[in-house]
Amino acid sequence: MNLQLEGKRALVTGSTAGIGYAIAEGLAREGTSVIVNGRTQARVDRALASLVETGVRGKVEGIAADLGTAEGVKAATDKFPDLDILVNNLGIFDPKPFEMIPDDEWFKFFEVNVMSGVRLSRHYLPRMMKRNWGRIVFISSESAVQIPAEMIQYGMTKTAQLAVSRGLAETTAGTNVTVNTVLAGPTSSEGATEFVNRVAASMKKTSKEFEQEFFRSMRPSSLLRRFTTPDEVAAMVTFVCSPLSSATNGAALRADGGVVRSIL
């Protein structure tokens, strides 16, 4: 299927690995000019080299900036003032008991996971509206609607993304600009894989054994019964970024492996 993404320009935040990288690759394969983002130049350069090696059709370029800060966002918007597509993928997580989460960690999670997308959208959305075409996608999580007891601070930010996304979508009524959210399920991203390997080793289990136990005891509602791959999430996002998704706006779309027990 031709997703009609040739000639479009996209910024994917937090895209040197995991879901963000897979989204960047998916868009670039469709001919989109993609801006890769990471906090260090070394990680950005490695991601760009990897994308070129895979033979993507679209131009790839990068920016090393911490988009979890106002200064980082300004650096990005100064260098790339106009976009057709913004994918707010940047995010952090850290399993921790509620009583062990200090105030500064709550603020840090909100700053990185929510305010990065707020600041970037505040810059790019008006420009998309002026051109009467654009796509903004927030990468949220099933944790937005099923708050995990082991990561309440993370779940809070994922719920906030849903509210921001839907609110922004309301401002686009009657235009060709859309704002949507994709809810990923437990995914074998770089950070998650490192976490799984670390916990599995501490439990004297293989990663596969831990995965089976995780879905048996912590995510028993999963229909997939395994971690989603970044490419599986990216396939949904790539479509939502395309002109073919014009009737999808203000939606919370699930790529969660059926974890959320809901018919809507």
Coordinates of C-alpha atoms in Angstrom, one line a residue:
M1 CA 0.0 0.0 0.0
N2 CA 1.3 3.5 -0.9
L3 CA 0.7 5.6 2.2
Q4 CA 1.3 8.8 0.2
L5 CA 4.0 10.1 2.5
E6 CA 6.6 11.1 -0.1
G7 CA 7.6 14.7 0.3
K8 CA 6.4 15.0 3.9
R9 CA 8.8 15.9 6.7
A10 CA 8.6 14.4 10.2
L11 CA 10.2 14.7 13.6
V12 CA 10.2 11.6 15.8
T13 CA 11.3 12.4 19.3
G14 CA 13.4 9.9 21.2
S15 CA 14.1 7.9 18.1
T16 CA 17.6 6.5 18.3
A17 CA 16.2 3.1 19.5
G18 CA 13.1 1.1 20.3
I19 CA 9.6 2.3 19.2
G20 CA 10.9 5.7 18.1
Y21 CA 13.6 4.2 15.9
A22 CA 11.0 1.8 14.4
I23 CA 8.7 4.7 13.7
A24 CA 11.4 6.7 12.0
E25 CA 12.3 3.7 9.9
G26 CA 8.7 3.1 8.9
L27 CA 8.2 6.7 7.8
A28 CA 11.5 6.8 6.0
R29 CA 10.7 3.6 4.1
E30 CA 7.5 5.4 2.8
G31 CA 9.6 8.3 1.5
T32 CA 9.2 10.7 4.4
S33 CA 12.1 13.0 5.2
V34 CA 12.7 12.0 8.9
I35 CA 14.5 13.9 11.7
V36 CA 15.9 11.5 14.3
N37 CA 16.3 12.8 17.8
G38 CA 18.4 11.6 20.7
R39 CA 20.2 13.3 23.7
T40 CA 23.7 12.7 22.4
Q41 CA 25.3 13.1 19.0
A42 CA 26.8 9.7 19.1
R43 CA 23.4 7.9 19.5
V44 CA 21.9 10.1 16.7
D45 CA 24.8 9.3 14.4
R46 CA 24.5 5.6 15.0
A47 CA 20.7 5.7 14.3
L48 CA 21.2 7.6 11.1
A49 CA 23.9 5.2 9.9
S50 CA 21.6 2.3 10.7
L51 CA 18.7 3.8 8.8
V52 CA 20.9 4.5 5.7
E53 CA 22.1 0.9 5.8
T54 CA 18.5 -0.4 5.7
G55 CA 18.0 1.4 2.4
V56 CA 15.1 3.7 3.4
R57 CA 13.8 6.0 0.6
G58 CA 13.4 9.1 2.6
K59 CA 16.1 11.6 3.6
V60 CA 17.2 11.2 7.2
E61 CA 18.8 13.8 9.4
G62 CA 19.2 14.3 13.1
I63 CA 19.3 16.6 16.1
A64 CA 21.0 15.9 19.4
A65 CA 18.9 17.7 22.0
D66 CA 17.1 16.9 25.3
L67 CA 13.6 17.5 24.3
G68 CA 12.5 17.0 27.8
T69 CA 13.7 20.5 28.5
A70 CA 12.5 23.9 27.2
E71 CA 16.0 24.6 25.9
G72 CA 16.1 21.4 24.0
V73 CA 12.7 22.1 22.3
K74 CA 13.9 25.6 21.3
A75 CA 17.0 24.1 19.7
A76 CA 14.9 21.7 17.7
T77 CA 12.3 24.3 16.6
D78 CA 15.0 26.8 15.7
K79 CA 16.7 24.3 13.5
F80 CA 13.5 22.8 12.0
P81 CA 10.8 25.5 12.2
D82 CA 8.3 23.7 10.0
L83 CA 7.1 20.1 9.9
D84 CA 4.3 18.0 8.3
I85 CA 4.4 15.3 11.0
L86 CA 5.3 15.4 14.7
V87 CA 5.5 12.1 16.6
N88 CA 5.8 12.7 20.4
N89 CA 7.5 9.5 21.3
L90 CA 10.0 10.7 24.0
G91 CA 9.3 9.0 27.3
I92 CA 10.9 7.6 30.5
F93 CA 9.8 4.9 32.9
D94 CA 11.0 3.5 36.2
P95 CA 9.2 0.8 38.2
K96 CA 9.2 2.0 41.8
P97 CA 6.9 1.7 44.9
F98 CA 4.6 4.7 45.2
E99 CA 6.0 5.7 48.7
M100 CA 9.5 5.7 47.2
I101 CA 8.7 8.3 44.5
P102 CA 9.8 11.8 45.6
D103 CA 8.3 15.0 44.4
D104 CA 11.2 15.8 42.0
E105 CA 10.6 12.5 40.2
W106 CA 6.9 13.3 39.7
F107 CA 7.9 16.6 38.1
K108 CA 10.7 15.0 36.0
F109 CA 8.3 12.4 34.6
F110 CA 5.7 15.1 33.7
E111 CA 8.4 17.4 32.2
V112 CA 9.8 14.7 29.9
N113 CA 6.7 12.6 29.1
V114 CA 4.1 15.3 28.8
M115 CA 5.7 18.8 28.5
S116 CA 8.0 17.7 25.6
G117 CA 4.9 17.0 23.5
V118 CA 3.1 20.1 24.8
R119 CA 6.0 22.4 23.9
L120 CA 6.6 20.9 20.5
S121 CA 2.9 20.9 19.6
R122 CA 2.5 24.5 20.7
H123 CA 5.1 25.4 18.1
Y124 CA 4.2 23.1 15.2
L125 CA 0.4 22.9 15.4
P126 CA -0.3 26.5 14.5
R127 CA 2.0 26.2 11.5
M128 CA 0.2 23.0 10.4
M129 CA -3.1 24.7 10.7
K130 CA -1.9 27.6 8.6
R131 CA -0.9 25.2 5.8
N132 CA -4.1 23.2 6.4
W133 CA -2.3 19.8 6.7
G134 CA -0.5 18.0 9.4
R135 CA -0.3 15.1 11.7
I136 CA 0.6 15.0 15.4
V137 CA 0.8 11.6 17.2
F138 CA 1.4 11.1 20.9
I139 CA 2.9 7.7 21.8
S140 CA 1.1 6.7 25.0
S141 CA 0.6 3.3 26.6
E142 CA -2.0 0.9 27.9
S143 CA -0.8 2.2 31.2
A144 CA -2.8 5.3 30.5
V145 CA -6.0 3.4 31.2
Q146 CA -4.8 0.6 33.4
I147 CA -2.5 2.4 35.7
P148 CA 0.3 0.0 36.8
A149 CA 0.7 -0.2 40.6
E150 CA 4.5 -0.5 40.1
M151 CA 4.7 2.7 38.0
I152 CA 2.0 5.1 39.0
Q153 CA 4.1 8.2 38.1
Y154 CA 4.5 6.8 34.6
G155 CA 0.8 5.9 34.2
M156 CA -0.1 9.4 35.3
T157 CA 1.8 10.9 32.4
K158 CA 0.4 8.5 29.9
T159 CA -3.1 9.5 30.9
A160 CA -2.2 13.1 30.6
Q161 CA -1.1 12.6 27.0
L162 CA -4.6 11.3 26.2
A163 CA -6.1 14.5 27.6
V164 CA -3.7 16.8 25.8
S165 CA -4.1 14.9 22.5
R166 CA -7.9 15.0 22.5
G167 CA -7.9 18.6 23.5
L168 CA -5.6 19.6 20.7
A169 CA -7.7 17.5 18.2
E170 CA -10.7 19.6 19.2
T171 CA -8.9 22.7 18.0
T172 CA -8.4 21.2 14.5
A173 CA -12.1 20.9 13.6
G174 CA -12.8 21.5 9.9
T175 CA -9.2 21.2 8.9
N176 CA -6.9 18.6 7.4
V177 CA -4.8 18.5 10.6
T178 CA -5.2 15.5 12.9
V179 CA -4.0 14.8 16.4
N180 CA -4.2 11.2 17.7
T181 CA -2.7 9.0 20.4
V182 CA -1.3 5.4 19.9
L183 CA -1.4 3.3 23.1
A184 CA 1.4 0.8 22.9
G185 CA 1.3 -2.3 25.1
P186 CA 4.3 -3.9 26.9
T187 CA 6.9 -3.6 24.2
S188 CA 10.4 -5.0 23.7
S189 CA 12.0 -1.6 23.4
E190 CA 15.6 -1.0 24.4
G191 CA 14.8 0.2 27.9
A192 CA 12.2 -2.5 28.5
T193 CA 14.6 -5.3 27.3
E194 CA 17.3 -4.1 29.6
F195 CA 14.8 -4.1 32.5
V196 CA 13.6 -7.6 31.7
N197 CA 17.1 -9.0 31.4
R198 CA 18.1 -7.4 34.7
V199 CA 15.1 -8.6 36.6
A200 CA 15.2 -12.1 35.0
A201 CA 18.9 -12.4 36.1
S202 CA 18.0 -11.4 39.7
M203 CA 15.3 -14.1 39.7
K204 CA 17.6 -16.7 38.1
K205 CA 15.3 -17.0 35.2
T206 CA 15.9 -16.7 31.4
S207 CA 14.4 -13.7 29.7
K208 CA 11.8 -16.0 28.1
E209 CA 10.8 -17.5 31.4
F210 CA 10.4 -14.0 32.9
E211 CA 8.3 -12.9 29.9
Q212 CA 6.0 -15.8 30.4
E213 CA 5.7 -15.1 34.1
F214 CA 5.1 -11.4 33.5
F215 CA 2.1 -12.0 31.2
R216 CA 0.8 -14.7 33.5
S217 CA 0.9 -12.6 36.7
M218 CA 1.2 -8.9 35.8
R219 CA -0.6 -8.6 32.4
P220 CA -2.9 -11.6 32.4
S221 CA -5.4 -9.8 30.1
S222 CA -3.0 -9.8 27.2
L223 CA -4.3 -11.6 24.2
L224 CA -0.9 -11.5 22.5
R225 CA 0.8 -13.2 25.6
R226 CA 4.2 -11.7 24.6
F227 CA 5.9 -8.4 24.3
T228 CA 4.9 -6.3 21.3
T229 CA 7.7 -5.5 18.9
P230 CA 8.6 -1.9 18.1
D231 CA 7.8 -2.6 14.4
E232 CA 4.3 -3.7 15.3
V233 CA 3.6 -0.4 17.1
A234 CA 5.4 1.6 14.3
A235 CA 3.1 0.1 11.6
M236 CA 0.1 1.6 13.3
V237 CA 1.8 5.0 13.8
T238 CA 3.0 5.1 10.2
F239 CA -0.6 4.7 8.9
V240 CA -1.9 7.4 11.3
C241 CA 0.7 9.8 10.0
S242 CA -0.4 9.3 6.4
P243 CA -2.9 11.2 4.3
L244 CA -5.0 8.0 4.2
S245 CA -5.8 8.4 7.9
S246 CA -7.7 11.6 7.3
A247 CA -10.9 10.4 9.0
T248 CA -9.1 9.5 12.2
N249 CA -8.8 12.4 14.5
G250 CA -9.0 12.8 18.3
A251 CA -8.6 9.0 18.6
A252 CA -6.9 6.8 21.2
L253 CA -5.7 3.9 19.0
R254 CA -4.5 0.7 20.7
A255 CA -1.5 -1.4 19.7
D256 CA -1.5 -3.1 23.0
G257 CA -1.8 -6.8 22.2
G258 CA -5.3 -6.8 23.6
V259 CA -4.2 -6.0 27.2
V260 CA -7.0 -3.5 27.7
R261 CA -10.3 -5.3 28.2
S262 CA -12.5 -2.8 26.4
I263 CA -14.6 -2.9 23.2
L264 CA -13.8 0.9 22.6

